[in-house]
Amino acid sequence: MSGRVVTVANRLPVRRAEGGAWEISPGGLVSALVPILRESGGAWIGWSGVADDAPEPFVHDGIAQHAVPLSDEEYQAYYLGFCNSSLWPLYHDAIREAEFHPAWWDAYRRVNQRFVEVAAGQHQPGDLIWVHDYQLQLVPAMLRRLHPTARIGYFLHIPFPPVEIFARLPWRRQILNGLLGADVVAFQTEQAVGNFLAAAERFTDAVVGRRSLAVAGRRVQVQCAPISIDTAAYQSLSSTPRVRERAAALRAELGHPRKVLLGADRLDYTKGIDVRLLAFERLLERRRELADAVVFVQIASPSREPIGDYEAMRARVEQLVGRINGSHGAAHTVPVHYVYGTIPVDELVAYYVLADVMCVTPLADGMNLVAKEYIAARPADEGVLVLSEFAGAAAELEGALLVNPYDLEGLADAMAAALEMRPGEQAARVRGMRSQVRHHDVHAWADRCLGALEGGSQEASRAQADQDEQSTPPPAPRFQRQGSPGLPDALDAFDEIAAAVRQRQVMVFLDFDGTLSPIVDDPAAAVMPEAEGAAVEALAARVPVAVVSGRDLDDLRRRIGLAGLWYVGGHGTAVASPDGVVIEDTSGNRLEQVAALLDTAEEDLRARLGRIDPGGIVERKRSSIAVHYRRAPHALRRVRAAVDGTSAELPELQVTAGRAVFELRPTGLWDKGTAVRWLLEQGSAAGDTLPVYMGDDTTDETAFRAIEADGVSVLVAEVATGTAAHYQLRSRQRVPRFLQQLAEALPPASRAG
Ligand code: GDG
């Protein structure tokens, strides 16, 4: 690890022991990170866990601890409110109703900002900043604003919900844009990755790629990195005589049952404690003889008790325990043994050693470490894991009996099958899972996440260095870029722009989709609103105006329908002049040559897309094929696989990712930048023309770069980072105002041929 690792998490890795001294809190994350932080001289930024507690920075176990204080009001509104009554239920498939209150959101923003202030105060060049979990989703972007070149990673421990559920969040855009401030955003499962990409696609201006997003030129890597446990530690703890003896003692205390089933969770409504009790009850109803032979142990550690849904779940679980023991127990048999409280880790591992069947039945769960701990702690090749298919761990633990926790009868069947599984089958399953958790432990996970952050940044800086070496230094830009993020706003800085355009002959270039017209689901339905049309006409009355688009030239001309403009279609492959002279193919006769290639590609794509394609997502153009998936975000993965398959078959095609579209284009054709340069040369006093270019898409970057040294370029995007544009307009709705002001700033006399 080349830099210091600075962890930013809701909680510090230490807690106050009796007597007030600090001690390391138990847990896999802490045990994995402490050595890494210690070696790198790192720091940890987090809350102490006690409201109104504001300890001064201190060093514990070689790690600088920076406590972020929370007031009692913030504990209520940020922690119990927004984190655990808005985000937690929403992200867990809304299995409880998520409440949204602006005051909670306000507290969330305020507290995230406070974490950022503490983190920014500690930041040193070269640090790897690692932000954790749903409590701190705004931190990456807030930090990047203060330290634009910082290396920031983010890991979400809980699920990222399907886009239809995430869409309910009133502050969905802010949350996504907060996450997009990171260099690497990592999730527990592929499903979470897919959900996040679909949400970013729908609610942000990011261009979504296979494993990354382009946010106005900046690249955000998206990673699937399932968290794990300190496997060796659980294994060795489980084999200590102390733990073995305790397991034997517990079996005796339970009355030497033939089999023990175990559940161990925080008392959280996502964990499905109630459903597993109901299934156990169902099993006892079906097979009354089991009541004397088996015991179900449920360990439930208290959690978030002030929240009503948690209190209600505790009451429900306790009522179910009472009901089952009441109807199936006898003088000396208690079918459910209920332990309410947080027990020491040795004791927990003794229960893992004791349990013949482990029941992990969450309705939704990011990973579920208990499932992995049970496997690591198995003393011999025996034991059965009954595991919900909705736990992240289900993707890795193939030897588990997978269950749908909503299917009570099925869950009862799985319990029965687990109780009866033959030793040979148990051994085969446990061995496979043990090998999995040994090879993929928490240390491997931390290396993977931090490696991506370190490697990704190195890759980016290498690319930058290559670029710097290759290019001769450009002439000093007329408008100095301000660095990213946070380009100057084109309307706020309008005086500067007006002063420039008044001194020179000007030509205006405007992208169509996403700039002059709003992005719509069906590209065939895109229209230019009246205000934009009027502004374009006002401009064209003063200076030459070109509309530059990836659309076919004919389509573009028909759609805009204004005379007296230049039209550039097919990303620069075709041009029409204001007096109607058309250059069908700016690349000589290359379009003709590639027609057959595009035919083959189209056929191949349609075959691969099969059932998805009737949505009309493949659009054949003269110079490219566009695959639009805005209307099929759920099919993104399959669409991407089809595009990859076709481009692998036909390497002469280049794939670019735009806004909800992949474009397959033959190499060697003109791009928007080439077309802009060519159009500027057409003017009589070419070198003297000041280009003004406005666009919103990755394909506009070629044009931004073409005029970077001398011109005015405006990126239409909420977030503008790493782009070659000079200015930014944060909302497309502000485009007509900007164009109108630009027209007013241009004296009619400045009109050029
Ligand atoms: C979140 C995500 C994700 C439980 N009771 C006791 C006790 N525990 C320990 C277990 C385990 C941990 O708590 C619980 O981990 P989980 O993974 O099951 O769940 P969450 O707390 O919801 O954690 C989850 C995790 O983050 C990591 O990314 O897997 O999906 O929701 O380590 O052993 N430990 C002790 N006494 C108890 O009574 N000592």
CSV table of N, CA and C in Angstrom, one decimal, residues 112-179:
chain,number,residue,atom,x,y,z
A,112,ASN,N,-23.0,14.5,7.4
A,112,ASN,CA,-22.0,14.1,6.4
A,112,ASN,C,-21.0,15.2,6.2
A,113,GLN,N,-21.5,16.4,6.2
A,113,GLN,CA,-20.5,17.5,6.0
A,113,GLN,C,-19.5,17.6,7.2
A,114,ARG,N,-20.0,17.3,8.4
A,114,ARG,CA,-19.1,17.3,9.5
A,114,ARG,C,-18.0,16.2,9.4
A,115,PHE,N,-18.4,15.0,9.0
A,115,PHE,CA,-17.4,13.9,8.7
A,115,PHE,C,-16.4,14.4,7.7
A,116,VAL,N,-16.9,15.1,6.7
A,116,VAL,CA,-16.0,15.6,5.6
A,116,VAL,C,-15.0,16.6,6.2
A,117,GLU,N,-15.5,17.5,7.1
A,117,GLU,CA,-14.6,18.5,7.6
A,117,GLU,C,-13.5,17.9,8.4
A,118,VAL,N,-13.9,16.9,9.2
A,118,VAL,CA,-12.8,16.2,10.0
A,118,VAL,C,-11.9,15.4,9.1
A,119,ALA,N,-12.4,14.7,8.1
A,119,ALA,CA,-11.6,14.0,7.2
A,119,ALA,C,-10.7,14.9,6.4
A,120,ALA,N,-11.2,16.0,5.9
A,120,ALA,CA,-10.4,16.9,5.1
A,120,ALA,C,-9.3,17.6,5.9
A,121,GLY,N,-9.6,17.8,7.1
A,121,GLY,CA,-8.5,18.3,8.0
A,121,GLY,C,-7.3,17.4,8.1
A,122,GLN,N,-7.6,16.1,8.0
A,122,GLN,CA,-6.5,15.1,8.1
A,122,GLN,C,-5.8,14.7,6.8
A,123,HIS,N,-6.5,15.2,5.7
A,123,HIS,CA,-6.0,14.7,4.4
A,123,HIS,C,-4.6,15.1,4.1
A,124,GLN,N,-3.8,14.1,3.6
A,124,GLN,CA,-2.5,14.4,3.1
A,124,GLN,C,-2.4,13.8,1.7
A,125,PRO,N,-1.6,14.4,0.8
A,125,PRO,CA,-1.5,13.9,-0.5
A,125,PRO,C,-1.0,12.5,-0.5
A,126,GLY,N,-1.6,11.6,-1.3
A,126,GLY,CA,-1.2,10.2,-1.4
A,126,GLY,C,-2.1,9.3,-0.5
A,127,ASP,N,-2.9,9.9,0.3
A,127,ASP,CA,-3.8,9.1,1.2
A,127,ASP,C,-4.8,8.3,0.3
A,128,LEU,N,-5.2,7.1,0.8
A,128,LEU,CA,-6.3,6.4,0.2
A,128,LEU,C,-7.5,6.6,1.2
A,129,ILE,N,-8.5,7.3,0.8
A,129,ILE,CA,-9.6,7.5,1.8
A,129,ILE,C,-10.7,6.5,1.5
A,130,TRP,N,-11.1,5.8,2.5
A,130,TRP,CA,-12.1,4.7,2.3
A,130,TRP,C,-13.3,5.0,3.1
A,131,VAL,N,-14.4,5.3,2.4
A,131,VAL,CA,-15.7,5.7,3.1
A,131,VAL,C,-16.6,4.5,3.1
A,132,HIS,N,-17.3,4.3,4.3
A,132,HIS,CA,-18.1,3.1,4.4
A,132,HIS,C,-19.6,3.4,4.7
A,133,ASP,N,-20.4,2.7,3.9
A,133,ASP,CA,-21.8,2.5,4.2
A,133,ASP,C,-22.8,3.6,4.1
A,134,TYR,N,-24.1,3.2,4.3
A,134,TYR,CA,-25.2,4.0,3.9
A,134,TYR,C,-25.3,5.3,4.7
A,135,GLN,N,-24.6,5.4,5.8
A,135,GLN,CA,-24.7,6.6,6.6
A,135,GLN,C,-23.9,7.7,6.0
A,136,LEU,N,-23.0,7.4,5.1
A,136,LEU,CA,-22.1,8.5,4.6
A,136,LEU,C,-22.0,8.6,3.1
A,137,GLN,N,-23.2,8.5,2.5
A,137,GLN,CA,-23.2,8.5,1.0
A,137,GLN,C,-22.9,9.8,0.4
A,138,LEU,N,-23.0,10.9,1.1
A,138,LEU,CA,-22.7,12.2,0.5
A,138,LEU,C,-21.2,12.6,0.7
A,139,VAL,N,-20.5,11.8,1.5
A,139,VAL,CA,-19.1,12.1,1.8
A,139,VAL,C,-18.2,12.2,0.6
A,140,PRO,N,-18.3,11.1,-0.3
A,140,PRO,CA,-17.3,11.2,-1.4
A,140,PRO,C,-17.3,12.5,-2.2
A,141,ALA,N,-18.5,12.9,-2.6
A,141,ALA,CA,-18.6,14.1,-3.5
A,141,ALA,C,-18.2,15.4,-2.6
A,142,MET,N,-18.6,15.4,-1.4
A,142,MET,CA,-18.3,16.6,-0.5
A,142,MET,C,-16.8,16.7,-0.4
A,143,LEU,N,-16.1,15.5,-0.2
A,143,LEU,CA,-14.7,15.5,0.0
A,143,LEU,C,-14.0,15.9,-1.3
A,144,ARG,N,-14.5,15.4,-2.4
A,144,ARG,CA,-13.9,15.7,-3.7
A,144,ARG,C,-13.9,17.2,-4.0
A,145,ARG,N,-15.0,17.9,-3.5
A,145,ARG,CA,-15.0,19.3,-3.7
A,145,ARG,C,-13.9,20.0,-3.0
A,146,LEU,N,-13.5,19.5,-1.8
A,146,LEU,CA,-12.4,20.1,-1.1
A,146,LEU,C,-11.1,19.7,-1.6
A,147,HIS,N,-11.0,18.4,-2.0
A,147,HIS,CA,-9.7,17.8,-2.5
A,147,HIS,C,-9.9,17.2,-3.8
A,148,PRO,N,-9.9,17.9,-4.9
A,148,PRO,CA,-10.3,17.4,-6.2
A,148,PRO,C,-9.5,16.2,-6.6
A,149,THR,N,-8.2,16.1,-6.2
A,149,THR,CA,-7.4,15.0,-6.7
A,149,THR,C,-7.3,13.8,-5.7
A,150,ALA,N,-8.1,13.9,-4.6
A,150,ALA,CA,-8.0,12.8,-3.6
A,150,ALA,C,-8.4,11.5,-4.1
A,151,ARG,N,-7.8,10.4,-3.6
A,151,ARG,CA,-8.2,9.1,-4.0
A,151,ARG,C,-9.3,8.6,-3.0
A,152,ILE,N,-10.5,8.4,-3.5
A,152,ILE,CA,-11.6,8.1,-2.6
A,152,ILE,C,-12.3,6.8,-3.0
A,153,GLY,N,-12.4,5.9,-2.1
A,153,GLY,CA,-13.1,4.6,-2.3
A,153,GLY,C,-14.4,4.6,-1.4
A,154,TYR,N,-15.4,3.9,-1.9
A,154,TYR,CA,-16.6,3.8,-1.1
A,154,TYR,C,-17.1,2.4,-1.1
A,155,PHE,N,-17.6,1.9,0.0
A,155,PHE,CA,-18.1,0.5,0.1
A,155,PHE,C,-19.5,0.5,0.8
A,156,LEU,N,-20.5,0.0,0.1
A,156,LEU,CA,-21.8,-0.1,0.7
A,156,LEU,C,-22.0,-1.5,1.3
A,157,HIS,N,-22.3,-1.6,2.6
A,157,HIS,CA,-22.4,-2.9,3.3
A,157,HIS,C,-23.8,-3.5,3.1
A,158,ILE,N,-24.7,-2.7,2.8
A,158,ILE,CA,-26.1,-3.2,2.7
A,158,ILE,C,-26.5,-3.3,1.2
A,159,PRO,N,-27.7,-3.9,0.9
A,159,PRO,CA,-28.0,-4.0,-0.5
A,159,PRO,C,-28.2,-2.6,-1.1
A,160,PHE,N,-28.0,-2.5,-2.4
A,160,PHE,CA,-28.5,-1.3,-3.2
A,160,PHE,C,-29.8,-1.8,-3.8
A,161,PRO,N,-30.9,-1.1,-3.6
A,161,PRO,CA,-32.2,-1.7,-4.0
A,161,PRO,C,-32.4,-1.5,-5.5
A,162,PRO,N,-33.4,-2.3,-6.0
A,162,PRO,CA,-33.8,-2.1,-7.4
A,162,PRO,C,-34.2,-0.7,-7.7
A,163,VAL,N,-34.1,-0.2,-8.9
A,163,VAL,CA,-34.3,1.2,-9.2
A,163,VAL,C,-35.7,1.6,-8.9
A,164,GLU,N,-36.7,0.8,-9.1
A,164,GLU,CA,-38.1,1.2,-8.8
A,164,GLU,C,-38.3,1.5,-7.3
A,165,ILE,N,-37.5,0.9,-6.5
A,165,ILE,CA,-37.6,1.2,-5.0
A,165,ILE,C,-36.8,2.4,-4.7
A,166,PHE,N,-35.6,2.4,-5.2
A,166,PHE,CA,-34.7,3.5,-4.9
A,166,PHE,C,-35.3,4.9,-5.4
A,167,ALA,N,-36.1,4.7,-6.5
A,167,ALA,CA,-36.8,5.9,-7.1
A,167,ALA,C,-37.6,6.7,-6.1
A,168,ARG,N,-38.1,6.0,-5.0
A,168,ARG,CA,-39.0,6.7,-4.1
A,168,ARG,C,-38.3,7.7,-3.3
A,169,LEU,N,-37.0,7.6,-3.1
A,169,LEU,CA,-36.2,8.5,-2.3
A,169,LEU,C,-36.3,9.9,-2.8
A,170,PRO,N,-36.8,10.9,-2.1
A,170,PRO,CA,-37.0,12.2,-2.6
A,170,PRO,C,-35.6,12.8,-2.9
A,171,TRP,N,-34.5,12.3,-2.3
A,171,TRP,CA,-33.2,12.9,-2.5
A,171,TRP,C,-32.3,12.0,-3.3
A,172,ARG,N,-32.9,11.2,-4.2
A,172,ARG,CA,-32.2,10.2,-4.9
A,172,ARG,C,-31.0,10.7,-5.7
A,173,ARG,N,-31.3,11.9,-6.4
A,173,ARG,CA,-30.2,12.4,-7.2
A,173,ARG,C,-29.0,12.8,-6.3
A,174,GLN,N,-29.3,13.5,-5.2
A,174,GLN,CA,-28.2,14.0,-4.4
A,174,GLN,C,-27.4,12.8,-3.8
A,175,ILE,N,-28.1,11.7,-3.5
A,175,ILE,CA,-27.4,10.6,-2.9
A,175,ILE,C,-26.5,10.0,-4.0
A,176,LEU,N,-27.0,9.8,-5.2
A,176,LEU,CA,-26.2,9.2,-6.3
A,176,LEU,C,-25.0,10.1,-6.6
A,177,ASN,N,-25.3,11.4,-6.7
A,177,ASN,CA,-24.2,12.3,-7.0
A,177,ASN,C,-23.2,12.3,-5.9
A,178,GLY,N,-23.6,12.1,-4.7
A,178,GLY,CA,-22.7,12.0,-3.6
A,178,GLY,C,-21.7,10.8,-3.8
A,179,LEU,N,-22.3,9.7,-4.1
A,179,LEU,CA,-21.5,8.5,-4.3
A,179,LEU,C,-20.5,8.6,-5.5
